[in-house]
Structure formats: C-alpha cells, structure tokens
Amino acid sequence: MKYTVDKKEQYVIFTPMEEKLDSSLSPVLKSELLTVLAEGYQNLILDMANVKYADSSGLSALLTGHREYSRSGGIFIISSAQDHVKKLVQISMLDKVLNIVDNLEEAAEAIFIHEIENGSAEEEEED
C-alpha cells in the first residue's frame, strides 16, 4: 500500500495513495493506523482525497481507526472523502459514528476543538 504520513505537533495526516480501499489493502491500513497510534500520536486525519472506492473491509479499517483513537483519548477524522466513499458511509449509517469533514482545514480545526475540550475535561478531573 502506498501512502504518505505528515507528522504535525498535535496530529498526523495519513494519506493513502491508492484509488481502492478494499480487502487487499484494508489490513495494511489498519496496521499502519495502529502503528501511528503506538508512536504516541493520539489524533489522526485520514486524508481520503485519492480513494475513489471502498468496500466493507475498507469501512472496517475506518471503524478500527475510530475505535482505537477514541479509546486513547484522541480523535480520528476522515477528510476529503470522495462521493462513493461518502455514500457507502451514509448507507451503512456510519456517518453518525465517524468524524467526517470536507477538507484538511476543517479536520485541523476539529482536532483543535477536541484538544481544548479534552484539556478542560482533564483540568476538571484534577480539581
């Protein structure tokens, strides 16, 4: 699987350079997403701009990312999804579960808001 990883201070942008996210690539994607999490990055933006097709195993990889990053206290955001992928997510009713935004700017803003909300929640617990 071809992809790029852009590590920022608060998050990582993971960009698959593949047109299809199917059963041949989904296990690799899951593994790479978990590797980034294990490196200590709790917030990830999955830039889906190049992905034109996904199947149920692709959705499974997205759900795994969402679950594991949420479990760590971070946030998993899907950015720039193409029409086919958006429709599949909506048909599966996963648009109610997954964090999906239109572009990288909105994704970065969502992470910023998440960090502020988490920071204030942690401060309240300390009081």
PDB file of C-alpha atoms in Angstrom, residues 17 31 33 45 55 58 68 70 82 85 91 109 124:
ATOM      1  CA  MET A  17      -2.112   6.993  -2.340  1.00  0.00           C
ATOM      2  CA  SER A  31      -1.826  -1.937  10.841  1.00  0.00           C
ATOM      3  CA  LEU A  33      -3.028   3.375  11.697  1.00  0.00           C
ATOM      4  CA  ILE A  45      -6.549  12.756   9.994  1.00  0.00           C
ATOM      5  CA  ASP A  55     -15.799  -1.816   0.305  1.00  0.00           C
ATOM      6  CA  GLY A  58     -12.382  -0.590   3.972  1.00  0.00           C
ATOM      7  CA  GLU A  68      -8.679   2.833  18.775  1.00  0.00           C
ATOM      8  CA  SER A  70     -11.141   7.319  20.628  1.00  0.00           C
ATOM      9  CA  GLN A  82     -14.927  11.051  -2.458  1.00  0.00           C
ATOM     10  CA  VAL A  85     -16.985   6.540  -0.079  1.00  0.00           C
ATOM     11  CA  ILE A  91     -25.803   3.841   3.580  1.00  0.00           C
ATOM     12  CA  GLU A 109      -9.972  22.749  13.397  1.00  0.00           C
ATOM     13  CA  GLU A 124     -11.846  19.490  35.909  1.00  0.00           C
TER      14      GLU A 124
END
